[in-house]
mmCIF file of N, CA and C in Angstrom:
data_model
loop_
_atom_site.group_PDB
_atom_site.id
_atom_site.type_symbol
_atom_site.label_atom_id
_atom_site.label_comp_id
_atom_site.label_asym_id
_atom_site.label_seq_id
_atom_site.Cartn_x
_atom_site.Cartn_y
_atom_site.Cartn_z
ATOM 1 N N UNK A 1 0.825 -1.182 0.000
ATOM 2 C CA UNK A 1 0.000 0.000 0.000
ATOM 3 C C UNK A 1 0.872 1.250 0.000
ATOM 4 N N UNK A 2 2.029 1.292 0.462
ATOM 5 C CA UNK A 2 2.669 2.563 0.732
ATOM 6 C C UNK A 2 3.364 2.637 -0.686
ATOM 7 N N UNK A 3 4.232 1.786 -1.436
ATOM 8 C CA UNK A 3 4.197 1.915 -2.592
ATOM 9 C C UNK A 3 3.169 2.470 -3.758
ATOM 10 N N UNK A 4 1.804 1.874 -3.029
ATOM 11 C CA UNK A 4 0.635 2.620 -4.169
ATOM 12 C C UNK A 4 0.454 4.465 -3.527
ATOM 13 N N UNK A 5 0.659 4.582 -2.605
ATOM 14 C CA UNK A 5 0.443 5.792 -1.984
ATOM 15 C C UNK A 5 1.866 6.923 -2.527
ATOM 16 N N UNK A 6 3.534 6.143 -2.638
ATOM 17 C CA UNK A 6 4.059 6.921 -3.163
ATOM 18 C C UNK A 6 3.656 7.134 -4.861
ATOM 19 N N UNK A 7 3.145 6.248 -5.755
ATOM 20 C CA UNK A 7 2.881 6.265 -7.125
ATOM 21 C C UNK A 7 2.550 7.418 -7.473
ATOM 22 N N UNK A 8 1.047 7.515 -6.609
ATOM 23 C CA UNK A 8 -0.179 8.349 -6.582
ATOM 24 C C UNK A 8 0.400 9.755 -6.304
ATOM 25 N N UNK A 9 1.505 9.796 -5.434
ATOM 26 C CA UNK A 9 1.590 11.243 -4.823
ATOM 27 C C UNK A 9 2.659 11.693 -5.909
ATOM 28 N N UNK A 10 3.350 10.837 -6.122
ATOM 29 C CA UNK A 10 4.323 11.349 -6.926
ATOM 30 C C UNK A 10 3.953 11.650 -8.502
ATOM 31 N N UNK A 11 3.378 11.032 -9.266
ATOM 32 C CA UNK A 11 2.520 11.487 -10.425
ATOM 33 C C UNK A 11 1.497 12.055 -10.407
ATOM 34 N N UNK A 12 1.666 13.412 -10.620
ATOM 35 C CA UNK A 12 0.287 14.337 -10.840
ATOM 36 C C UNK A 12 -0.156 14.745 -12.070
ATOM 37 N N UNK A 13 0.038 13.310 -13.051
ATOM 38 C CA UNK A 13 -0.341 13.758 -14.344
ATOM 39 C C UNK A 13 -1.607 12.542 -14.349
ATOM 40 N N UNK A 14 -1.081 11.684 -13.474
ATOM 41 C CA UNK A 14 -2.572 11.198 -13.871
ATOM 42 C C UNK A 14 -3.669 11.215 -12.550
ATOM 43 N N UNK A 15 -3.330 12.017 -11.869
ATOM 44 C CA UNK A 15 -4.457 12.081 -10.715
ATOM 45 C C UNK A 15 -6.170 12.374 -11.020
ATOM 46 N N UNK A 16 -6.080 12.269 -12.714
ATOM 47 C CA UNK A 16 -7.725 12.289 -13.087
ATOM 48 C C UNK A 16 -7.639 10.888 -13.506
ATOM 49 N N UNK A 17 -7.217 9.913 -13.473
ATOM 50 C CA UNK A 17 -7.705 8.211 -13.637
ATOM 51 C C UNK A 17 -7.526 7.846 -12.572
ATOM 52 N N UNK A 18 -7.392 8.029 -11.077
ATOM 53 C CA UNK A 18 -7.721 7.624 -9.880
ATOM 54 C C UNK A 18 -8.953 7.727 -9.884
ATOM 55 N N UNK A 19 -9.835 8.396 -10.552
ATOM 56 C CA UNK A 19 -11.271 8.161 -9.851
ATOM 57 C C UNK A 19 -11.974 7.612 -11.029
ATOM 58 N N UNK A 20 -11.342 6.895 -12.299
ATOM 59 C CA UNK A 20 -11.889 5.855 -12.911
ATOM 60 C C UNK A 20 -12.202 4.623 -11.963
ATOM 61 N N UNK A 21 -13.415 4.098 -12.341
ATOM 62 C CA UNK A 21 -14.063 3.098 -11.643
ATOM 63 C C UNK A 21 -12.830 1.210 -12.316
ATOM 64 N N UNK A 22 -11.353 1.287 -12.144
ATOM 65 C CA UNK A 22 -10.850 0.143 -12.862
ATOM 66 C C UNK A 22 -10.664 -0.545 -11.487
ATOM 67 N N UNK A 23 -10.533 -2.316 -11.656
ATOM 68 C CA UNK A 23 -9.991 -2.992 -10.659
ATOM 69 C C UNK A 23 -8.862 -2.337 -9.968
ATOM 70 N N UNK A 24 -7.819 -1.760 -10.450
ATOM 71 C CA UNK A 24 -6.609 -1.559 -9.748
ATOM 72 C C UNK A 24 -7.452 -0.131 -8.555
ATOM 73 N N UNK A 25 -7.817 0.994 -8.859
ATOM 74 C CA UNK A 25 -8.436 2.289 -8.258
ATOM 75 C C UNK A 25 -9.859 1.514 -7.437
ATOM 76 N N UNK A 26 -10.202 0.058 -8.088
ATOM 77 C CA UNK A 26 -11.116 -0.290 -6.538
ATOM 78 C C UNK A 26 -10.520 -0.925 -5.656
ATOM 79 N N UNK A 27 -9.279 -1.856 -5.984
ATOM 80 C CA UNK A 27 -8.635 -2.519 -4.756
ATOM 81 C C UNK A 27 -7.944 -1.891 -3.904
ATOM 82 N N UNK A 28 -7.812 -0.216 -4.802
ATOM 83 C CA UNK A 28 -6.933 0.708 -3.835
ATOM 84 C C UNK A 28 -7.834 1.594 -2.415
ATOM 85 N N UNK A 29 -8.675 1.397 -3.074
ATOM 86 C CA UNK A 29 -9.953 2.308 -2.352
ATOM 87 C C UNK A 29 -10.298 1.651 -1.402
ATOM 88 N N UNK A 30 -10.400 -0.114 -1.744
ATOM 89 C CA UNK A 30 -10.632 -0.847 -0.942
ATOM 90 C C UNK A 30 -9.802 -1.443 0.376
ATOM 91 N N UNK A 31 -8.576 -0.798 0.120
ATOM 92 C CA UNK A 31 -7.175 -0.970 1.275
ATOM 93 C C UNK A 31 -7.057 0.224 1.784
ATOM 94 N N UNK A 32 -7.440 1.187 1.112
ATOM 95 C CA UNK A 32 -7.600 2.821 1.530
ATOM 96 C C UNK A 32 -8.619 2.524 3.275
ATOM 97 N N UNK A 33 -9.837 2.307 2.766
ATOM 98 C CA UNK A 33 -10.934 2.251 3.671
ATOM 99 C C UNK A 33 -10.800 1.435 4.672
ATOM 100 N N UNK A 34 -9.533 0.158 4.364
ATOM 101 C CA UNK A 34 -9.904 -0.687 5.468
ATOM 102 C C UNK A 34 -8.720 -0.308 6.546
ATOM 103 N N UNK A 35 -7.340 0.599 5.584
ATOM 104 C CA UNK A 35 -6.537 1.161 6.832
ATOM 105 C C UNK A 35 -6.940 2.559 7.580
ATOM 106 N N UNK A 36 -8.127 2.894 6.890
ATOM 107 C CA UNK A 36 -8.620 4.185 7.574
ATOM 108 C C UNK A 36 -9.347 3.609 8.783
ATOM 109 N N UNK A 37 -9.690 2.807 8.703
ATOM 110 C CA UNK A 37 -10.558 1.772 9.574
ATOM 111 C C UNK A 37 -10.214 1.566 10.649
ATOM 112 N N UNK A 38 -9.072 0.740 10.238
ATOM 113 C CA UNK A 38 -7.875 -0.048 11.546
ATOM 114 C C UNK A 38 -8.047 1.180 12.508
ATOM 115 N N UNK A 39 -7.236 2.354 11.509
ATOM 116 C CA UNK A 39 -6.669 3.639 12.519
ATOM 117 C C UNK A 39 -7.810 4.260 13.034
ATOM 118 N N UNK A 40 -8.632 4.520 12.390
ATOM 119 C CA UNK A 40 -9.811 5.001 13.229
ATOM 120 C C UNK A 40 -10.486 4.455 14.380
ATOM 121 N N UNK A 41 -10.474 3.326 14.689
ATOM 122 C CA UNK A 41 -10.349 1.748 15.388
ATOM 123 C C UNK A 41 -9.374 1.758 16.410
ATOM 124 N N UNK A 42 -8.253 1.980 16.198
ATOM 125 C CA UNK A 42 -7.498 2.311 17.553
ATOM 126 C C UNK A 42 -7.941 4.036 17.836
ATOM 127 N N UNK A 43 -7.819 4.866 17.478
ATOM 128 C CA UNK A 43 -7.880 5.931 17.924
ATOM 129 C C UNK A 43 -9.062 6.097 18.985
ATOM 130 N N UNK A 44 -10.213 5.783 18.869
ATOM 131 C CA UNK A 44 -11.737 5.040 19.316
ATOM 132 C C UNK A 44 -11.276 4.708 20.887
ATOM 133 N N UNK A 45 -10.414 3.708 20.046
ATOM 134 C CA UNK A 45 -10.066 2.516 21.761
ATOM 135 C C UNK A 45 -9.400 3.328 22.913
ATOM 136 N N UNK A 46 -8.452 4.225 22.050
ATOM 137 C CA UNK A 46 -7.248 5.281 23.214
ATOM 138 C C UNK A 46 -8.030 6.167 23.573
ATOM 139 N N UNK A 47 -9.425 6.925 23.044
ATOM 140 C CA UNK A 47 -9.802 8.060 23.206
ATOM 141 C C UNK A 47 -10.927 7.756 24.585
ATOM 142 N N UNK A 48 -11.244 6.483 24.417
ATOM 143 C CA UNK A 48 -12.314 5.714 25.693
ATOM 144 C C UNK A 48 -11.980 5.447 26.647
ATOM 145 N N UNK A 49 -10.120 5.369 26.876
ATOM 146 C CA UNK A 49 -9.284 5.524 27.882
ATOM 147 C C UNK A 49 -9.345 6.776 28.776
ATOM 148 N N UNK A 50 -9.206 6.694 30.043
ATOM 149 C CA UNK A 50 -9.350 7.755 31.126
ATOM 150 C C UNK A 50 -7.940 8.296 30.571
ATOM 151 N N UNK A 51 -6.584 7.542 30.905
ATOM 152 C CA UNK A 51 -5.530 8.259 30.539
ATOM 153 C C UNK A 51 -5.303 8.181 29.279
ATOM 154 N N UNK A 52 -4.791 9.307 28.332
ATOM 155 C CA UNK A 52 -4.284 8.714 27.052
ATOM 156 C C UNK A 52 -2.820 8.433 26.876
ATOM 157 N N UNK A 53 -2.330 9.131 27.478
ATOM 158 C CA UNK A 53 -0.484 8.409 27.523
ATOM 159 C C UNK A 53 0.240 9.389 26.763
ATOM 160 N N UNK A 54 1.608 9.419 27.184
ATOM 161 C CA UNK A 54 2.435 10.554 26.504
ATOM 162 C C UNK A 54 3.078 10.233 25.152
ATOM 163 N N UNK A 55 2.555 9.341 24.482
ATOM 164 C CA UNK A 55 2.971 8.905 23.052
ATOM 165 C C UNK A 55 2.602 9.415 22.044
ATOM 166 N N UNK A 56 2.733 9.553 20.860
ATOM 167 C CA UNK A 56 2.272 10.484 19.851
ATOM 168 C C UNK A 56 0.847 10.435 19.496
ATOM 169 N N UNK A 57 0.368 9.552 19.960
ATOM 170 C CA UNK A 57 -1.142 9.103 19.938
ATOM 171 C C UNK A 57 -2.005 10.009 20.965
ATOM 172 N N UNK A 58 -1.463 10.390 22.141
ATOM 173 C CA UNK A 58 -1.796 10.451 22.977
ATOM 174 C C UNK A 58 -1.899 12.032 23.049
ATOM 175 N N UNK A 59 -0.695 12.383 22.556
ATOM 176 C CA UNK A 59 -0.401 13.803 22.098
ATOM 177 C C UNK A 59 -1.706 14.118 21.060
ATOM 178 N N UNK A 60 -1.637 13.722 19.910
ATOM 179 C CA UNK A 60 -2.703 13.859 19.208
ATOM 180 C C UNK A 60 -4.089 13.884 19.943
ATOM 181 N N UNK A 61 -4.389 12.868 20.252
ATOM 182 C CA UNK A 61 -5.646 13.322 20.690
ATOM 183 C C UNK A 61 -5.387 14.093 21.784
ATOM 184 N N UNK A 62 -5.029 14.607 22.565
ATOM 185 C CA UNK A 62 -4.635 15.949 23.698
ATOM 186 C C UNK A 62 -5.245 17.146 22.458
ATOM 187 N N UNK A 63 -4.487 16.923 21.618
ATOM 188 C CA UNK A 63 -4.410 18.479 20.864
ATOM 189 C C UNK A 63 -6.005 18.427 19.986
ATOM 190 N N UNK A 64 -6.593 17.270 19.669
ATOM 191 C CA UNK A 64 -7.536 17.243 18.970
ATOM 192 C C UNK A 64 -8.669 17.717 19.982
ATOM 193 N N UNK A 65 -8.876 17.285 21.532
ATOM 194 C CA UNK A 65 -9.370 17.770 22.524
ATOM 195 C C UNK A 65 -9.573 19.330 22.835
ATOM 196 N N UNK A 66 -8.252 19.645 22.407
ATOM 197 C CA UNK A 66 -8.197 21.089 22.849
ATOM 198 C C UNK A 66 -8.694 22.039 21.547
ATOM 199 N N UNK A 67 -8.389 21.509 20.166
ATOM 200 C CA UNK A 67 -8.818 22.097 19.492
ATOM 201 C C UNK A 67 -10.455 21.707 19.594
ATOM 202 N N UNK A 68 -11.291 20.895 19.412
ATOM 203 C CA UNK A 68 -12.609 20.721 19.623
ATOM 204 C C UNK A 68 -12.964 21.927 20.749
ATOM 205 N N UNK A 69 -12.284 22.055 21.880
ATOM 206 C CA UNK A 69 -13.062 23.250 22.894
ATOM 207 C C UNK A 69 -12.555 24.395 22.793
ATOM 208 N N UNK A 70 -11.539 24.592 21.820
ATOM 209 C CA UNK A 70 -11.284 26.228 21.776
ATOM 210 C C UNK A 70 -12.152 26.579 19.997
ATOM 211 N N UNK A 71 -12.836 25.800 20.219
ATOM 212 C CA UNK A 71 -13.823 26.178 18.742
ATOM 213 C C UNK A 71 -14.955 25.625 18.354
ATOM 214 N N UNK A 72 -15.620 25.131 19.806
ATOM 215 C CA UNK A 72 -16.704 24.288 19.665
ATOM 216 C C UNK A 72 -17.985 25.253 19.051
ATOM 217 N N UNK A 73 -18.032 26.044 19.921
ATOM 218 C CA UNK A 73 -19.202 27.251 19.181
ATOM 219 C C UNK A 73 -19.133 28.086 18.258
ATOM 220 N N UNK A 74 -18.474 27.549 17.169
ATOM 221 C CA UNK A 74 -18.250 27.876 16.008
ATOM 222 C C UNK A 74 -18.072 27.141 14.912
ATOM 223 N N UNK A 75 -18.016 25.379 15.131
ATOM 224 C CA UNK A 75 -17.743 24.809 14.058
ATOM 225 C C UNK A 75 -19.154 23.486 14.708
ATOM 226 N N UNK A 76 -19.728 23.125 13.443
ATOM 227 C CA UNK A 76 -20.783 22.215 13.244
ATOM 228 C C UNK A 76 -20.176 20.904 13.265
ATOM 229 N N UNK A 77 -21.143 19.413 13.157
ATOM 230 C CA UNK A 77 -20.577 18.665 12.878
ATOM 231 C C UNK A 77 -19.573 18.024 11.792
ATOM 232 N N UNK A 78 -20.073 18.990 10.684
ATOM 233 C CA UNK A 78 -19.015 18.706 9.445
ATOM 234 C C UNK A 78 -17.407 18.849 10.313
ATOM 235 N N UNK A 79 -17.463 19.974 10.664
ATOM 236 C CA UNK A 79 -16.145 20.348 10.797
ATOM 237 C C UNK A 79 -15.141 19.523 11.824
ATOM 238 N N UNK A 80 -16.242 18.926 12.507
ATOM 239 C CA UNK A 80 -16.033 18.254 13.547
ATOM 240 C C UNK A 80 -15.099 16.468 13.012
ATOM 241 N N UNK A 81 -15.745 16.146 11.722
ATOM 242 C CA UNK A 81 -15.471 15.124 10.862
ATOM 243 C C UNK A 81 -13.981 15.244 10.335
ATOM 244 N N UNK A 82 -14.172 16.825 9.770
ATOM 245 C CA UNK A 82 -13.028 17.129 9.283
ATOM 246 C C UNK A 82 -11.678 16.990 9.850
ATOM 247 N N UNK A 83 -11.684 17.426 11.224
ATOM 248 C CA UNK A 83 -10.753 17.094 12.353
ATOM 249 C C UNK A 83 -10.187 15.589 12.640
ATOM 250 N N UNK A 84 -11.398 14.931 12.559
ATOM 251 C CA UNK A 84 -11.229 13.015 12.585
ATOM 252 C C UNK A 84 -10.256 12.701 11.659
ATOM 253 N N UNK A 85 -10.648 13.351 9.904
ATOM 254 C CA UNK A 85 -10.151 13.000 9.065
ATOM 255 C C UNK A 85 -8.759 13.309 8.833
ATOM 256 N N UNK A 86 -8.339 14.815 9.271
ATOM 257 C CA UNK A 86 -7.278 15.464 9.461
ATOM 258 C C UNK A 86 -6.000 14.151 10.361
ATOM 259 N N UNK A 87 -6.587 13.944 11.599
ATOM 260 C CA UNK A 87 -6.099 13.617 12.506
ATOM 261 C C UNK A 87 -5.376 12.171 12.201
ATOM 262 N N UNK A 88 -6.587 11.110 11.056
ATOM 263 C CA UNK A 88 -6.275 9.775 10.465
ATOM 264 C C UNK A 88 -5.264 9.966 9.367
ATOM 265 N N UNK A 89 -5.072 11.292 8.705
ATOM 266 C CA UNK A 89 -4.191 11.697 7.374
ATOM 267 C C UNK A 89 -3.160 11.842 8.306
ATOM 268 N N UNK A 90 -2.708 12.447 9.442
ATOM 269 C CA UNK A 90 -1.471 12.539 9.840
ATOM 270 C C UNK A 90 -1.290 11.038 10.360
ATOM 271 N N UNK A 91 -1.811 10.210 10.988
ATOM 272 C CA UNK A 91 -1.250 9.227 11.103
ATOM 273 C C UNK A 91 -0.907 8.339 10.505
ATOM 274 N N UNK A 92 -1.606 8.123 8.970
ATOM 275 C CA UNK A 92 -1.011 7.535 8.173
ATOM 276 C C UNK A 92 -0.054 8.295 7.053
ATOM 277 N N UNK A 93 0.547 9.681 7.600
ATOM 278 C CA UNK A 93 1.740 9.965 6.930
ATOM 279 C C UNK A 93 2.868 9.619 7.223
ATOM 280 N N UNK A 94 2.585 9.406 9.119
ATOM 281 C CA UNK A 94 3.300 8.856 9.797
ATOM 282 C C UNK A 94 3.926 7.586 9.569
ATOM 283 N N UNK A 95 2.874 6.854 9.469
ATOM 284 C CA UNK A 95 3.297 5.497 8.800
ATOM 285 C C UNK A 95 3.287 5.399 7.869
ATOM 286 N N UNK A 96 3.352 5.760 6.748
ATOM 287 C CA UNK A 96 3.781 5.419 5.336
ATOM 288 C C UNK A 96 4.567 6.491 4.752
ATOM 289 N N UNK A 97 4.786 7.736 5.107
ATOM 290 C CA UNK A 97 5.798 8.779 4.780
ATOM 291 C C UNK A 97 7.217 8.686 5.501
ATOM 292 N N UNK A 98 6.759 8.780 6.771
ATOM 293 C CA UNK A 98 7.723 9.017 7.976
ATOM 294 C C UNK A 98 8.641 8.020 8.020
ATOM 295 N N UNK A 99 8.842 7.438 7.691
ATOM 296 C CA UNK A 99 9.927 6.380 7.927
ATOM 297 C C UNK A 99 11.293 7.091 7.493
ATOM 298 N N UNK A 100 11.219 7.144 6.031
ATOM 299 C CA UNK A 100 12.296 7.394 5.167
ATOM 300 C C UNK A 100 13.303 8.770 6.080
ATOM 301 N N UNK A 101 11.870 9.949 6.415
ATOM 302 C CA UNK A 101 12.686 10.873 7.239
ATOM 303 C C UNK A 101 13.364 10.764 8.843
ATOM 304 N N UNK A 102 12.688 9.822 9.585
ATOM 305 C CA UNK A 102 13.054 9.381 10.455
ATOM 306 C C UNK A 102 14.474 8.481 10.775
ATOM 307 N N UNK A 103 14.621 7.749 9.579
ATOM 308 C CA UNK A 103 15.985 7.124 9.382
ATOM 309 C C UNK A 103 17.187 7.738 8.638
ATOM 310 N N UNK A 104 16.603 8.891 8.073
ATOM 311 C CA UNK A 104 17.693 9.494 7.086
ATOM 312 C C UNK A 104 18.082 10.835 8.214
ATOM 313 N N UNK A 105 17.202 10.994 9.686
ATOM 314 C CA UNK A 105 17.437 11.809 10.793
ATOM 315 C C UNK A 105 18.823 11.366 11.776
ATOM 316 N N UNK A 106 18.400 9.810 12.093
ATOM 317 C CA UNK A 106 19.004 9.020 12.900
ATOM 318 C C UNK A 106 20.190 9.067 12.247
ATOM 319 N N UNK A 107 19.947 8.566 11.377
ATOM 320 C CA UNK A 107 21.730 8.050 9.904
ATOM 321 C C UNK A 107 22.296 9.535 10.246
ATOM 322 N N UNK A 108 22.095 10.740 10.355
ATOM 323 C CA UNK A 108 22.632 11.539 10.479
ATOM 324 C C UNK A 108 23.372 12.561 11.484
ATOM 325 N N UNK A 109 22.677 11.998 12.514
ATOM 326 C CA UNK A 109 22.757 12.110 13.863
ATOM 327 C C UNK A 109 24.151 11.314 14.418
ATOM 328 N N UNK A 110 24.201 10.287 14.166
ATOM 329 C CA UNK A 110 24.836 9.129 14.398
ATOM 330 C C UNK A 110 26.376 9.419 13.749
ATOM 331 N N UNK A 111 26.099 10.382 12.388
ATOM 332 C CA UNK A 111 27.681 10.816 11.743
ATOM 333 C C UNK A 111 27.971 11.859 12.584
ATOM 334 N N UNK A 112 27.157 12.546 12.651
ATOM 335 C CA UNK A 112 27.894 13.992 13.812
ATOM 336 C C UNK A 112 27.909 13.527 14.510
ATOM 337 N N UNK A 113 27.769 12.539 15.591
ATOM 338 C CA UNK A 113 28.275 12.145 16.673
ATOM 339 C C UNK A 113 29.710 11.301 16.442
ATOM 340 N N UNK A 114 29.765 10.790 15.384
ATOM 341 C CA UNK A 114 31.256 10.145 15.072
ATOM 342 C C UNK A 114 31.719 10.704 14.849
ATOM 343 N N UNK A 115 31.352 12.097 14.209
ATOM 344 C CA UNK A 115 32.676 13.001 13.667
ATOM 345 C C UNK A 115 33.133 13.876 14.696
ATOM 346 N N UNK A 116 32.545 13.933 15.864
ATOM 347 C CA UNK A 116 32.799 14.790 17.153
ATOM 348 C C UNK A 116 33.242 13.979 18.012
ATOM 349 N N UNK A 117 34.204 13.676 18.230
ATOM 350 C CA UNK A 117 35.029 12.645 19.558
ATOM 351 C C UNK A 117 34.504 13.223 21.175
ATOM 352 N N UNK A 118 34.352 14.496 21.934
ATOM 353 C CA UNK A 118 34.292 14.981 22.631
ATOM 354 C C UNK A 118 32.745 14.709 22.749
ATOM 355 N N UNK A 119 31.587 14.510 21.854
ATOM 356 C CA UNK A 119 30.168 14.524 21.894
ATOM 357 C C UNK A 119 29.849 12.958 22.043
ATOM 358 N N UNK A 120 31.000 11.996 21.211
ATOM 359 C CA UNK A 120 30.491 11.014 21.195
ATOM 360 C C UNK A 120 31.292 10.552 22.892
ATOM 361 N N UNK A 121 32.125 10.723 23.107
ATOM 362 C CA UNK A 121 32.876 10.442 25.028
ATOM 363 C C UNK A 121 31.636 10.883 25.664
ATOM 364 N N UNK A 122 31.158 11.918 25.579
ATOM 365 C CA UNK A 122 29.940 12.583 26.392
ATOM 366 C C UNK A 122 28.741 11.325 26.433
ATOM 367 N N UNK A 123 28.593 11.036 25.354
ATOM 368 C CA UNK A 123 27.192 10.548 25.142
ATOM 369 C C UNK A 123 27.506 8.829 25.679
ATOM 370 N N UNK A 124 28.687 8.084 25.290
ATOM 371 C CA UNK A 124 29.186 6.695 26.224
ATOM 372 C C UNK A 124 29.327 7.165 27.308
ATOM 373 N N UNK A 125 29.589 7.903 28.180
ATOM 374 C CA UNK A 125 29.492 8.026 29.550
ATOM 375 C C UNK A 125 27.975 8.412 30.002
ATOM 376 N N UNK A 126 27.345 8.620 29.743
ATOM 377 C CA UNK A 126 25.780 9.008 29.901
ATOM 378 C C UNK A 126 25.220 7.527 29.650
ATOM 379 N N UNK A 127 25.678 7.207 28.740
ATOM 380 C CA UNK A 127 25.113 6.121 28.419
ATOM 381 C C UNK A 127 25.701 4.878 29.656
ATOM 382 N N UNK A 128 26.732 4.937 29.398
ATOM 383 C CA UNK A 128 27.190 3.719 30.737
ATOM 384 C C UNK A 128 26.829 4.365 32.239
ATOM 385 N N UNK A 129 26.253 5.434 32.167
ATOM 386 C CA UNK A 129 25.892 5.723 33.255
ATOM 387 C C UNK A 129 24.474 5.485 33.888
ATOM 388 N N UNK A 130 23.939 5.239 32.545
ATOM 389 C CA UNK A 130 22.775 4.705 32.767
ATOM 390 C C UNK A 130 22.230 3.539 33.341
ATOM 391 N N UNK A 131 23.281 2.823 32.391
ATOM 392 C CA UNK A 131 23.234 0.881 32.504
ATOM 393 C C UNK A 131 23.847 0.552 33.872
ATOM 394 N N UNK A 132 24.559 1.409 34.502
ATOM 395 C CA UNK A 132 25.144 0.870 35.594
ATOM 396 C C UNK A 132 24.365 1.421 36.338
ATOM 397 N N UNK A 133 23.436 2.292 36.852
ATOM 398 C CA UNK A 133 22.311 2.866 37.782
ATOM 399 C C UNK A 133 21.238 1.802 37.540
ATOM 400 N N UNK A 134 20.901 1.424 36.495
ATOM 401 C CA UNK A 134 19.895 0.468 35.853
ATOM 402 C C UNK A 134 20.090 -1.349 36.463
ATOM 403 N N UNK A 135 21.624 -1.997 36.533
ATOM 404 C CA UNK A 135 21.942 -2.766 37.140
ATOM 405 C C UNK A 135 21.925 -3.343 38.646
ATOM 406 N N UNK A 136 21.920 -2.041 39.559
ATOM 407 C CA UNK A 136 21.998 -1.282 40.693
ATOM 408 C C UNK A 136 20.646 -2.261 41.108
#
């Protein structure tokens, strides 16, 4: 699916035969709906939770909370949808975008720390300082 999702984003010459009715644009629609599903499906489950937790999930809905009451008397139920939908598009950018930048962050992180001797001593002593409090 994330392969069909880069195709799509990356060719904008044919983004008027995505909404031809062919097998390939219904099986896509049809994996479209069922991962909007899943995610909408957990989000449901965390949001019915008393705590939601400090994870990006958790964050999200915090902020989706706060936006719903700093604009409740002003936006209808459409808008209210819109927010759901908003909220399921970032999480599946997350997972099907985010990777590539997340590892090409780390991969980079990881050279400036090799190329700095004084940052990378810093960061093994923090680090063994950890594991040995942790052993304790």
């Amino acid at each position: 699916m994330k392969d069909e999702y880069e195709r799509r984003m990356n060719n904008p010459m044919t983004g008027y035969f995505f909404g031809l009715p062919t097998k390939h644009n219904r099986d896509h629609a049809q994996a479209n709906k069922m991962v909007r599903s899943f995610i909408e499906g957990i989000v449901e489950e965390r949001s019915a939770q008393k705590e939601l937790g400090g994870d990006f999930l958790g964050n999200l809905l915090r902020a989706r909370e706060d936006l719903k009451e700093a604009s409740s008397s002003k936006m209808d139920g459409k808008s209210h949808d819109s927010i759901e939908d908003t909220m399921t598009d970032v999480i599946l950018t997350l997972l099907f975008a985010g990777q590539d930048t997340t590892a090409l962050a780390i991969t980079y992180a990881i050279l400036e720390i090799a190329r700095n001797p004084r940052v990378n001593k810093s960061i093994q002593e923090e680090i063994n300082l950890v594991w040995k409090t942790q052993e304790e």
